[in-house]
Short mmCIF file of C-alpha atoms in Angstrom, two decimals:
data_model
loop_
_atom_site.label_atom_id
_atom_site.label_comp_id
_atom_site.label_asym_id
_atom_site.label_seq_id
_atom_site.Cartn_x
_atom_site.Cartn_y
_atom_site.Cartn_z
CA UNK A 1 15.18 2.11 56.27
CA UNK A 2 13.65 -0.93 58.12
CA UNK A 3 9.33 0.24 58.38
CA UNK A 4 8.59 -3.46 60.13
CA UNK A 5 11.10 -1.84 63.18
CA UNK A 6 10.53 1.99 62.84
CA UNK A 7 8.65 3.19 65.51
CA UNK A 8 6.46 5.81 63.88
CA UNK A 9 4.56 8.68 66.28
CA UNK A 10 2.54 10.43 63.62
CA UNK A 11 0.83 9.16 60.17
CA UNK A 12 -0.08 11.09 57.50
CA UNK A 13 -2.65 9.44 55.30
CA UNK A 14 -3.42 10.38 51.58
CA UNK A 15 -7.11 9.17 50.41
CA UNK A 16 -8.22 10.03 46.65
CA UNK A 17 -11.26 12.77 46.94
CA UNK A 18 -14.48 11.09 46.67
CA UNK A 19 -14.60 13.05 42.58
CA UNK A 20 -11.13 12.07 42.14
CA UNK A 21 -10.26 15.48 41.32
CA UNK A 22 -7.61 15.82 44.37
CA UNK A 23 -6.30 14.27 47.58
CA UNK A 24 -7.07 14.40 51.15
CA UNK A 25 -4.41 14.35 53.41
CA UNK A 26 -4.96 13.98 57.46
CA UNK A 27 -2.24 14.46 60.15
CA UNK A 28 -2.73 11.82 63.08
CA UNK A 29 -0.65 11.82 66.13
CA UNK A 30 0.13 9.11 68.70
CA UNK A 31 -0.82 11.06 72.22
CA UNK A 32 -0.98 10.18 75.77
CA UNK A 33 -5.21 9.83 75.87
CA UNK A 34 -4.82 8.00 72.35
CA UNK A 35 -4.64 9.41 68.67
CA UNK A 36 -4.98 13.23 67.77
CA UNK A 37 -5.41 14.71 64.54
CA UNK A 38 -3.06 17.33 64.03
CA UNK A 39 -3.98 18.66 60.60
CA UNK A 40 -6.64 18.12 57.53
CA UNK A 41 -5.82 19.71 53.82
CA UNK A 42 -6.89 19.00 50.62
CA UNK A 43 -4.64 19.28 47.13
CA UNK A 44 -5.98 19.28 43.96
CA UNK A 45 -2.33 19.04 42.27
CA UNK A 46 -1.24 15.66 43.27
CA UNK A 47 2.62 18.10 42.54
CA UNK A 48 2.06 19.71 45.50
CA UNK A 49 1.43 16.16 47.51
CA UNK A 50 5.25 16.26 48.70
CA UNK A 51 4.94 19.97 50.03
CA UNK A 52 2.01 19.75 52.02
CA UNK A 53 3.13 16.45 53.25
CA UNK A 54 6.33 18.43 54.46
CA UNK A 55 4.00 21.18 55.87
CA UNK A 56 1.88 18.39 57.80
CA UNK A 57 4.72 16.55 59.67
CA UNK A 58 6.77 19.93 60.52
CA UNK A 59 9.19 20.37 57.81
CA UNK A 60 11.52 18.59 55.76
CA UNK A 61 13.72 16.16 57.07
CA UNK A 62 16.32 13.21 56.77
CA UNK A 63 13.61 10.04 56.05
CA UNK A 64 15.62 8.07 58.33
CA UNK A 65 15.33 9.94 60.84
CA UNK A 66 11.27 11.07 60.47
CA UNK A 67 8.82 9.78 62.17
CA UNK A 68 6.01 10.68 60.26
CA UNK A 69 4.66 7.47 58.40
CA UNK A 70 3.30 8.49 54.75
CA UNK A 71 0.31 5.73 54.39
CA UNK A 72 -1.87 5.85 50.88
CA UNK A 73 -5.38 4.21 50.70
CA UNK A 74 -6.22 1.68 47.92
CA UNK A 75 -10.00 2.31 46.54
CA UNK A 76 -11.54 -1.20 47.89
CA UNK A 77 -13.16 -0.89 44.85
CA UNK A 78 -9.89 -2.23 43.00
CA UNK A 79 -9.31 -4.48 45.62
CA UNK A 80 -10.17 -7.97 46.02
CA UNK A 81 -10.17 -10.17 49.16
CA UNK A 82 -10.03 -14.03 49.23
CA UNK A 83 -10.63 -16.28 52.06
CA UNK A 84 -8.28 -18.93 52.93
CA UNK A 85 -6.94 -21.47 55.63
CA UNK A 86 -4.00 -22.99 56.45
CA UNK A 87 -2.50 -25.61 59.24
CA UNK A 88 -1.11 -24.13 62.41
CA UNK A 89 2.31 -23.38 61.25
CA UNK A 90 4.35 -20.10 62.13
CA UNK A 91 7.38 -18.49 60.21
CA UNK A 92 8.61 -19.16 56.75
CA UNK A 93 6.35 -22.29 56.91
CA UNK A 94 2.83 -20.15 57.19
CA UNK A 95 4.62 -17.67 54.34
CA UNK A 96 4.83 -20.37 52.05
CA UNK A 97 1.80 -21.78 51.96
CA UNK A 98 0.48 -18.06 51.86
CA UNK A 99 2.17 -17.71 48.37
CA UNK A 100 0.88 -21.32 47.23
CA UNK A 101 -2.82 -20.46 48.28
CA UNK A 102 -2.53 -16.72 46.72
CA UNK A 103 -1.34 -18.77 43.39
CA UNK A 104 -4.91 -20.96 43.85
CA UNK A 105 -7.12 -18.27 44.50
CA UNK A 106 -5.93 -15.16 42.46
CA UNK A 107 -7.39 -14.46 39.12
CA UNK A 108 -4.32 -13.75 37.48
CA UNK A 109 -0.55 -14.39 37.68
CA UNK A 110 1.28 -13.49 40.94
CA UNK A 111 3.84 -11.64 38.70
CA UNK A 112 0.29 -9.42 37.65
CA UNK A 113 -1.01 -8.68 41.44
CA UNK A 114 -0.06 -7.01 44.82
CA UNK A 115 -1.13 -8.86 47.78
CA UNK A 116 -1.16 -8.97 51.27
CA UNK A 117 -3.04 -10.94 54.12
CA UNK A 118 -4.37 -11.23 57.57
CA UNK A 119 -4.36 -14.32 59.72
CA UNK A 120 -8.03 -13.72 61.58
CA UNK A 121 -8.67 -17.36 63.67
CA UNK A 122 -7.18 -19.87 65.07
CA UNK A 123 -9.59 -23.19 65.49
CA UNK A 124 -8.25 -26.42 66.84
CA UNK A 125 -5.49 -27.69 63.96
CA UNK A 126 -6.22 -24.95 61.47
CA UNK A 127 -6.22 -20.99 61.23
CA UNK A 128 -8.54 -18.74 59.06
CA UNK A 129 -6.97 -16.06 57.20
CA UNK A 130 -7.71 -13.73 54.34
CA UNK A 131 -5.71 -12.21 51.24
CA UNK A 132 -6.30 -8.80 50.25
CA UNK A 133 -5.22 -8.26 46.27
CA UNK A 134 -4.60 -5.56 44.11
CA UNK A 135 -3.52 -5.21 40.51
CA UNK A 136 0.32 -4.34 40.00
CA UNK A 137 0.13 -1.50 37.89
CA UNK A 138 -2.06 0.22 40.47
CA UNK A 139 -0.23 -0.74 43.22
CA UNK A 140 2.92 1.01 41.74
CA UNK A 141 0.73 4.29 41.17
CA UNK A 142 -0.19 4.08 44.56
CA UNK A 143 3.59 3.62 45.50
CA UNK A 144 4.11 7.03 42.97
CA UNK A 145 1.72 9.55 44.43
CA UNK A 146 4.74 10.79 46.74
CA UNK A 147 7.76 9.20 44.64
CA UNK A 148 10.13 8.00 47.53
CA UNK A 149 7.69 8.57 50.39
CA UNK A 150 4.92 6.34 50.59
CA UNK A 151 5.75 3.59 52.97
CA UNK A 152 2.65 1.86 53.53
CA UNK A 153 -0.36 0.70 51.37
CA UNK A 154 -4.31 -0.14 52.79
CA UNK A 155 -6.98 -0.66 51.67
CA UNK A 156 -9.62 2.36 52.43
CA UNK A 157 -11.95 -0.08 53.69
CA UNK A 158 -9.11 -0.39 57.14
CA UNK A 159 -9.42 3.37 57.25
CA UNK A 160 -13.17 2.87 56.76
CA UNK A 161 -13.42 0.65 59.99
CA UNK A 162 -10.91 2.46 61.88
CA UNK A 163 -12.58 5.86 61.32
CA UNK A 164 -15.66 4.37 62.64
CA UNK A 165 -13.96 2.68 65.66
CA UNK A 166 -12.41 6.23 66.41
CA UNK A 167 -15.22 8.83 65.84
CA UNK A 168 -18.67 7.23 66.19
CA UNK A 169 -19.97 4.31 69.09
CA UNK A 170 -19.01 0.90 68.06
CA UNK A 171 -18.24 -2.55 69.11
CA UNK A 172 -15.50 -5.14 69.44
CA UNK A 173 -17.84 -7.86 68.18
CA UNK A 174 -18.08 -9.02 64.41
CA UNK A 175 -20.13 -7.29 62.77
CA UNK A 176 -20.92 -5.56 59.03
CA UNK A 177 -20.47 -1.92 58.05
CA UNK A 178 -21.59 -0.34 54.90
CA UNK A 179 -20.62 2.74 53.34
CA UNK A 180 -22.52 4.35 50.93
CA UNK A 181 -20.42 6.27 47.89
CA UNK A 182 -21.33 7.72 44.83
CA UNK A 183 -21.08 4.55 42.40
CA UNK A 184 -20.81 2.23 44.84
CA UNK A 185 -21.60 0.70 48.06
CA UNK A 186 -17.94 -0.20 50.63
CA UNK A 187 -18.98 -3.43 52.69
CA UNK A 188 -16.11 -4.35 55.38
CA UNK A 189 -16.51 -6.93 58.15
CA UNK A 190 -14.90 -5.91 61.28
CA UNK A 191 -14.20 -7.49 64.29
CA UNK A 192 -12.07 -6.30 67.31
CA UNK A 193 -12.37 -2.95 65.51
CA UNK A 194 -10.20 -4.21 63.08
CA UNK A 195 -11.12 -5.03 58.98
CA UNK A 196 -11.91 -8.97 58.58
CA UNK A 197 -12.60 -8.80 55.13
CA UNK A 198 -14.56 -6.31 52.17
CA UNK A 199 -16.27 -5.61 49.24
CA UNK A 200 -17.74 -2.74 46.83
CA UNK A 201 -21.03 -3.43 45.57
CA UNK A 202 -21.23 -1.51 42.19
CA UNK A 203 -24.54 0.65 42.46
CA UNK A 204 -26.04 2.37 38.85
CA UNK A 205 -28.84 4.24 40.98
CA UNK A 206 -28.78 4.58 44.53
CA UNK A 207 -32.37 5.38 44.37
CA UNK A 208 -33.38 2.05 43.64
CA UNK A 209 -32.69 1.28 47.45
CA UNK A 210 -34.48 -2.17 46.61
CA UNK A 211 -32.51 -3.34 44.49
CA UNK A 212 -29.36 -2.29 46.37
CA UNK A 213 -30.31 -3.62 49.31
CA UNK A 214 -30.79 -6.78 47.50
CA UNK A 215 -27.17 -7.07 46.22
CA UNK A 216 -25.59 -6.24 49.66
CA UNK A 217 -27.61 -8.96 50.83
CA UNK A 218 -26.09 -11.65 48.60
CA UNK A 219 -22.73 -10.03 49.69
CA UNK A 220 -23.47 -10.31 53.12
CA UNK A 221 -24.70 -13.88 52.52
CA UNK A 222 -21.65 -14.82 50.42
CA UNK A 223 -19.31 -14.12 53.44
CA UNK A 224 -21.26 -16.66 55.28
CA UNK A 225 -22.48 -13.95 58.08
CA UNK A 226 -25.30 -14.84 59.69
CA UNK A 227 -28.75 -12.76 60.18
CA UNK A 228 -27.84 -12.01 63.48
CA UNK A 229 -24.62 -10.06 62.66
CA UNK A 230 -25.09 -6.41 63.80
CA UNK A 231 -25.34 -4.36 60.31
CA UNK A 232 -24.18 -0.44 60.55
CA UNK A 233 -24.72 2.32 57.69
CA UNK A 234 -23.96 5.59 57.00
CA UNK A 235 -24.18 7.55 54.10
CA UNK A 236 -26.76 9.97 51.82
CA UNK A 237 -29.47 10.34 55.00
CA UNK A 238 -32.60 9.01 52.76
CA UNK A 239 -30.54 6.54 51.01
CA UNK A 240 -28.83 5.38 54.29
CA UNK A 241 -32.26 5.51 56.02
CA UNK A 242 -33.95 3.48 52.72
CA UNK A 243 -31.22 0.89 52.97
CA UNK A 244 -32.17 0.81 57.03
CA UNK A 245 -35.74 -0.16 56.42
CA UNK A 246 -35.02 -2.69 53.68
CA UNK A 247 -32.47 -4.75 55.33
CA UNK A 248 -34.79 -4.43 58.56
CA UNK A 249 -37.32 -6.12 56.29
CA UNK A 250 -35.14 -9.23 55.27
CA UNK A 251 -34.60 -9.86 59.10
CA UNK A 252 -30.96 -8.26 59.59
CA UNK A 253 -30.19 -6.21 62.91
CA UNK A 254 -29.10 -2.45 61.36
CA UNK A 255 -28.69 0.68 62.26
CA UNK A 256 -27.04 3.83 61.39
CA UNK A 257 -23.93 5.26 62.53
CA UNK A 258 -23.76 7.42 65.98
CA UNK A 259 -21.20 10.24 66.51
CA UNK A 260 -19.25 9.36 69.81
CA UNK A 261 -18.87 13.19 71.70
CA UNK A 262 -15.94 11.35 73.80
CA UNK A 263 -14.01 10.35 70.72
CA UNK A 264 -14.70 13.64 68.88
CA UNK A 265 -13.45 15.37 72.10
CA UNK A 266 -10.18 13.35 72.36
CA UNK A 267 -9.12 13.43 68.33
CA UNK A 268 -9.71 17.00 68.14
CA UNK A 269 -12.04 17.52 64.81
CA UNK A 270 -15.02 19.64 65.75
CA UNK A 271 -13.41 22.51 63.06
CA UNK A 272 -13.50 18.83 60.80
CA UNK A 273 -16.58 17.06 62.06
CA UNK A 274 -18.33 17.48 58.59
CA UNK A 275 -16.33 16.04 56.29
CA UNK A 276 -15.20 13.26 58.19
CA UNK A 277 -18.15 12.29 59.00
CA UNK A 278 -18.79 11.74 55.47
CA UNK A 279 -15.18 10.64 55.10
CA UNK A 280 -14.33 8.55 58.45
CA UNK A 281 -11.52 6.63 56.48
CA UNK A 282 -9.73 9.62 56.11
CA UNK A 283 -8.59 9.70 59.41
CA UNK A 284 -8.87 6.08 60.25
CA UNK A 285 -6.61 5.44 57.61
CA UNK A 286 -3.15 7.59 59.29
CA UNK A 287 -5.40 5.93 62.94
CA UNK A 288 -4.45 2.39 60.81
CA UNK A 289 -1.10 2.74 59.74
CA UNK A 290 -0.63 3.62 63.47
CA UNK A 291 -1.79 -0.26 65.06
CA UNK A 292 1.04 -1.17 67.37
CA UNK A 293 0.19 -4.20 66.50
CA UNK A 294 0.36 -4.13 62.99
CA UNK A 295 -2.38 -2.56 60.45
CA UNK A 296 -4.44 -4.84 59.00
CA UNK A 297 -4.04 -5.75 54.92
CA UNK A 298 -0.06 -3.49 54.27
CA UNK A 299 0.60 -4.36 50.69
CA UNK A 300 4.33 -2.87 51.71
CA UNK A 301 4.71 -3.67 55.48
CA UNK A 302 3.81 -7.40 55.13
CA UNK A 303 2.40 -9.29 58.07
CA UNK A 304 5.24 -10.77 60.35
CA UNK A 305 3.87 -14.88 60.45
CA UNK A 306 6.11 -15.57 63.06
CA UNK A 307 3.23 -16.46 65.07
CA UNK A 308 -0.46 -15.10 64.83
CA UNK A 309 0.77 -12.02 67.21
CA UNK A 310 3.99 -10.23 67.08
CA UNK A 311 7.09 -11.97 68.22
CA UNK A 312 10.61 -11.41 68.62
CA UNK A 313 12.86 -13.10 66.04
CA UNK A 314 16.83 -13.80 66.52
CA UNK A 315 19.51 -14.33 63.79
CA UNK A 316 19.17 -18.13 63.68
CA UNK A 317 15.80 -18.21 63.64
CA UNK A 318 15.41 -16.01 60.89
CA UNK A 319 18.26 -18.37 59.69
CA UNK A 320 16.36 -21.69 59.78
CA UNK A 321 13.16 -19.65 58.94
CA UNK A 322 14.58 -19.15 55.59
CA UNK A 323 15.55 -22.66 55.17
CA UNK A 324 12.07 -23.89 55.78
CA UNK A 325 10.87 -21.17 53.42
CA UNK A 326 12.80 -22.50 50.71
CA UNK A 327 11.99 -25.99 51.16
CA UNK A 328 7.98 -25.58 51.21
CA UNK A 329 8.03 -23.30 48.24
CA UNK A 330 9.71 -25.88 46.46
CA UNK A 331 7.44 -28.44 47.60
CA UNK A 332 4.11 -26.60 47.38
CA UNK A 333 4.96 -24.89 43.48
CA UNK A 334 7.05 -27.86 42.22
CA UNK A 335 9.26 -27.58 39.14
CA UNK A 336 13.15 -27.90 40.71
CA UNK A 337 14.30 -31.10 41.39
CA UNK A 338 17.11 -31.28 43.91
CA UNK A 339 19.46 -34.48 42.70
CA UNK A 340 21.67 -34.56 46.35
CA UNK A 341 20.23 -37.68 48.35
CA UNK A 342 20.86 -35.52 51.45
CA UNK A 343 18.24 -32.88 50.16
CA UNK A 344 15.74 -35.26 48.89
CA UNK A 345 15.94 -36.93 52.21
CA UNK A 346 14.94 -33.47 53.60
CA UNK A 347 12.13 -32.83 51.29
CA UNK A 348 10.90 -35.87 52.49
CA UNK A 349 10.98 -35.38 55.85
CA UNK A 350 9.96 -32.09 55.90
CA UNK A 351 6.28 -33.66 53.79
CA UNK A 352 5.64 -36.27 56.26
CA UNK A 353 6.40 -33.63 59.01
CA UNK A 354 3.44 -33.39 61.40
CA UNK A 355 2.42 -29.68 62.06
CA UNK A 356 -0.62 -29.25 64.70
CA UNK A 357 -2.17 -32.40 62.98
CA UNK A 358 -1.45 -32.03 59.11
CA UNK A 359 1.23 -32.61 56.76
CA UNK A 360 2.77 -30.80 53.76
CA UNK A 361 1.56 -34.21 52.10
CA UNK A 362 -2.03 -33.25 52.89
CA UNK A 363 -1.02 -29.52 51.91
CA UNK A 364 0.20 -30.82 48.55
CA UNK A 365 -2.66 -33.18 48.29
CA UNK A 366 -5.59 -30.40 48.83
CA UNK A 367 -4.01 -27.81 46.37
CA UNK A 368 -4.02 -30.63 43.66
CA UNK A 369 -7.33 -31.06 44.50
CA UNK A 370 -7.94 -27.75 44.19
CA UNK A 371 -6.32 -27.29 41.24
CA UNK A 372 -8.53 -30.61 39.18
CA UNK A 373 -11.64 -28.46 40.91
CA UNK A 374 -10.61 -25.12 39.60
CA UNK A 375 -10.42 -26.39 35.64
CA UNK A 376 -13.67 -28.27 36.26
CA UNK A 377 -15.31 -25.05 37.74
CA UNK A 378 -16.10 -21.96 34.61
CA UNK A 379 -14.25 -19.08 34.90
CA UNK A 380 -16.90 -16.78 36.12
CA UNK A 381 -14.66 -13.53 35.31
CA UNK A 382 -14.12 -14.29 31.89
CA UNK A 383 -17.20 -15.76 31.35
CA UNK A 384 -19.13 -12.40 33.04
CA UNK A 385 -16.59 -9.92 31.53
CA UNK A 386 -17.74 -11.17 27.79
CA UNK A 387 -21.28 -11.01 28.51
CA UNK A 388 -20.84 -7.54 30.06
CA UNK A 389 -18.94 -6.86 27.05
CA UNK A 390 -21.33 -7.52 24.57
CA UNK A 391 -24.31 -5.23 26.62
CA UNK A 392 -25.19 -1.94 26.25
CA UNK A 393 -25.51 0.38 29.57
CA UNK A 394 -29.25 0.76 29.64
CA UNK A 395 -29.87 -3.29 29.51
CA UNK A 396 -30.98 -5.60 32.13
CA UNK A 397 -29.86 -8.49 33.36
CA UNK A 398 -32.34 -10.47 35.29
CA UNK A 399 -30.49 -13.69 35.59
CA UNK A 400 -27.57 -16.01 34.83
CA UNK A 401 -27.96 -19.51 35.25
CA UNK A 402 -25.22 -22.28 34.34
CA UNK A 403 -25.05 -26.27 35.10
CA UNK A 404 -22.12 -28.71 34.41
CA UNK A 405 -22.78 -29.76 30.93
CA UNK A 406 -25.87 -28.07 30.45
CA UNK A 407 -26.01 -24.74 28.39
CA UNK A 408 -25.31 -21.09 30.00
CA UNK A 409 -29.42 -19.45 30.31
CA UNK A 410 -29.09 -15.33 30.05
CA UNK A 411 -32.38 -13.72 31.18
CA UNK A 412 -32.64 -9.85 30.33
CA UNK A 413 -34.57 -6.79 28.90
CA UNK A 414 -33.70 -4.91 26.13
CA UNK A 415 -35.87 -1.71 25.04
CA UNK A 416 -36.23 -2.47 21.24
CA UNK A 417 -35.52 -5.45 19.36
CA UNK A 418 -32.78 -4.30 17.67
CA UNK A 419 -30.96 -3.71 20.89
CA UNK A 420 -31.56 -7.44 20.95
CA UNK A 421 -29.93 -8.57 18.18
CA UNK A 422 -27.45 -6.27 18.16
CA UNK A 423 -26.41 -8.38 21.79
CA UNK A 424 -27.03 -11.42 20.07
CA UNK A 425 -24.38 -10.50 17.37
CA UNK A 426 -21.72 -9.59 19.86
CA UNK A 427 -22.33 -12.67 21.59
CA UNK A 428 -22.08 -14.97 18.30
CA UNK A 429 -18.36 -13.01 17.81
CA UNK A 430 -17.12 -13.88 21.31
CA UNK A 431 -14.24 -16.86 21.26
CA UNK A 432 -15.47 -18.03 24.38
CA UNK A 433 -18.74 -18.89 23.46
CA UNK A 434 -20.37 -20.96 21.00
CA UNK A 435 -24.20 -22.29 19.71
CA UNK A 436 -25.50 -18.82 20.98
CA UNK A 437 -29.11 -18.92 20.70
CA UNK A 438 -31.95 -16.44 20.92
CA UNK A 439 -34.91 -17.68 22.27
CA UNK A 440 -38.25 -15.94 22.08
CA UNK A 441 -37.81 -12.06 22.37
CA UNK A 442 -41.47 -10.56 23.77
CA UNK A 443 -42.58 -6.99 23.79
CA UNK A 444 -43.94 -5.87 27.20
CA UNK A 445 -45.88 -2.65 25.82
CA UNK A 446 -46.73 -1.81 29.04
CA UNK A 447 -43.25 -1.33 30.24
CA UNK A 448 -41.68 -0.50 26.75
CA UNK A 449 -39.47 -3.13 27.04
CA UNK A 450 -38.32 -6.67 25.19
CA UNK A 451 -37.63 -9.58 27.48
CA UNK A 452 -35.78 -12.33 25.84
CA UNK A 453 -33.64 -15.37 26.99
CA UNK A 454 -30.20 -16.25 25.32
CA UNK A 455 -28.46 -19.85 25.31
CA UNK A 456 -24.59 -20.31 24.63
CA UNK A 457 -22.38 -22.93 25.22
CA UNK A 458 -18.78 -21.70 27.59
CA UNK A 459 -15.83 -23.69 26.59
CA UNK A 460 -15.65 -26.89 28.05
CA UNK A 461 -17.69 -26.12 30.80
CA UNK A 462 -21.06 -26.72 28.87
CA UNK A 463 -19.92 -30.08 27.55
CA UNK A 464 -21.47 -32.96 29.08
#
């Protein structure tokens, strides 16, 4: 069965329950005023999965022949998203230097992750795009919640924007929504009603809507959008309404999310209006997996890169498509050396190749770059994952300051001095880190807390 050419007129996607105690699974159908759901159950026994799935889409049948798409969300919350760009290449060309940036930018072998992209931009010589990652082992218990019938992967946060494009008022323009959970806040960019990019802010206590508000900030600043980017909530009404007031305050345009009668009307979900209002990417996820023109971030239905819209492809294009593949992975990750003159003489010619004003010269050139940058920079996982480590839950952590040959500063609050040490200990046992020094531990009595400042050296990093 070919998914990138089967023309699918219903979607059935499967979303872990927000106390990951069951599944939801919601029946959308293609229909002649746009999508419809046609059905909304919830299983607690992820055995029963394949029987209400059957139930959904009208029976059991040959899977060649269905045309009910089985689409499973990824928690964005174990998913990572990494912004790249390339030259303006198409084909096996723009696939290759896909795989060489993924290499760059992941945080762990390819043979460890998942991933899938999204080409967003095009400007002048160069195109924006953005890789969506997930670990391996979770991507193949995704692929196992229906053994033999799950035939596309996304993200929740695509469901998350395409519920909101389908049930409440929105916009085509770029623009930030947040999504408040339990643990965690869902940040996803959209534009065209379509997922740019997200992120899950982890939250300890949504109460502290200050402090929260804070953190989405930095996230929001981190993806470069500026102030004037609309910002749109929903959630827990005080806490969405807290976050409202707060982000007001630090000059961003927000508001909350607004039910759109029309699109209710036309999906059919009045009996469902409650929970999918607290759930929108429950339906937007099967709404997704439906995008004639491709869903956005399919860590099984891979983006075509034929072009930066869908094109037609014949035999000897796919042909020479190949053939350029294989040559540009070979240049761009190295290692095989080809000793035929009349292959080396193609490898050349295929570097000094101009494409839309670059060269795979200036391709190879940047990722070595990239590569002397990336061992002079720290690696800020490991380096955060020991500290985090070494804490216990009811610690703070005011700051974390590092400089190129200067020693890592850790600014927190303990609440006794034995919690203290007991930090400083762990720290002093971690092989990362060396000269770990605690520097003057004070009792606020007032607050009931010990503030105190740590030094450490990180590898090489803290060398001078």
């Amino acid at each position: 069965m070919n998914n990138e050419t089967k023309q699918y007129s219903k979607a059935i996607g499967i979303l872990k329950a927000a106390d990951h105690t069951g599944w939801i699974l919601t029946l959308v159908e293609k229909a002649a005023t746009g999508f419809r759901m046609g059905g909304y159950v919830t299983v607690s026994d992820a055995a029963k999965l394949a029987s209400e799935i059957d139930k959904l889409s009208g029976g059991k049948s040959n899977p060649d022949e269905d045309t009910t798409l089985v689409c499973v969300g990824a928690d964005t919350t174990q998913t990572v998203f990494f912004a790249f760009k390339t030259p303006q290449v198409e084909g096996a060309r723009l696939t290759a230097i896909i795989h060489a940036q993924a290499e760059t930018l992941l945080p762990m072998p390819l043979s460890q992750a998942a991933f899938t992209w999204r080409m967003v931009r095009q400007d002048g010589a160069t195109q924006d795009g953005c890789v969506a990652v997930v670990r391996k082992n979770y991507y193949q218990e995704l692929c196992n919640v229906v053994p033999g019938r799950v035939e596309s992967i996304l993200p929740d946060a695509a469901g998350l924007v395409k519920g909101w494009a389908g049930v409440f008022e929105s916009t085509t323009e770029k623009c930030a929504l947040i999504q408040i959970r339990r643990h965690s806040c869902i940040l996803a960019v959209s534009e065209g009603e379509k997922l740019v990019r997200a992120a899950a802010v982890d939250v300890e206590d949504l109460s502290l809507t200050t402090v929260v508000a804070h953190d989405l900030t930095a996230v929001l600043d981190t993806m470069e959008l500026p102030k004037s980017t609309p910002v749109y909530i929903t959630g827990e009404e005080d806490i969405a309404a807290a976050l409202c007031r707060e982000l007001a305050q630090g000059g961003r345009p927000v508001q909350r999310w607004r039910l759109s009668d029309n699109k209710i009307s036309t999906l059919g979900i009045r009996d469902k209006l409650t929970e999918i209002r607290n759930r929108p990417e429950t339906i937007g996820l099967a709404i997704a997996a439906l995008d004639e023109q491709g869903p956005a971030y399919d860590f099984i239905r891979l983006p075509k890169t034929e072009a930066m819209d869908d094109a037609v492809v014949d035999k000897k294009g796919l042909v020479r498509g190949l053939a350029a593949a294989a040559i540009f992975v070979i240049l761009l990750l190295g290692g095989i050396y080809w000793t035929s003159a009349r292959q080396l003489e193609s490898i050349e010619q295929a570097l000094s190749a101009d494409y839309h004003g670059t060269t795979g010269q200036a391709i190879l050139a940047r990722q070595q770059m990239r590569d002397r940058i990336s061992k002079a920079r720290p690696d800020m996982l490991e380096m955060l994952s020991a500290i985090g480590s070494c804490m216990d839950r009811d610690m703070l952590l005011d700051s974390i300051s590092f400089k190129k040959g200067q020693p890592v500063r850790i600014a927190a609050k303990a609440r006794s001095f034995e919690q203290v040490n007991a930090f400083h200990k762990k720290l002093q046992e971690q092989a990362c880190f060396k000269d770990v020094k605690l520097i003057s531990p004070t009792l606020d009595e007032r607050r009931s807390q010990v503030q105190f400042t740590i030094t450490l050296a990180y590898r090489n990093f803290t060398r001078s």
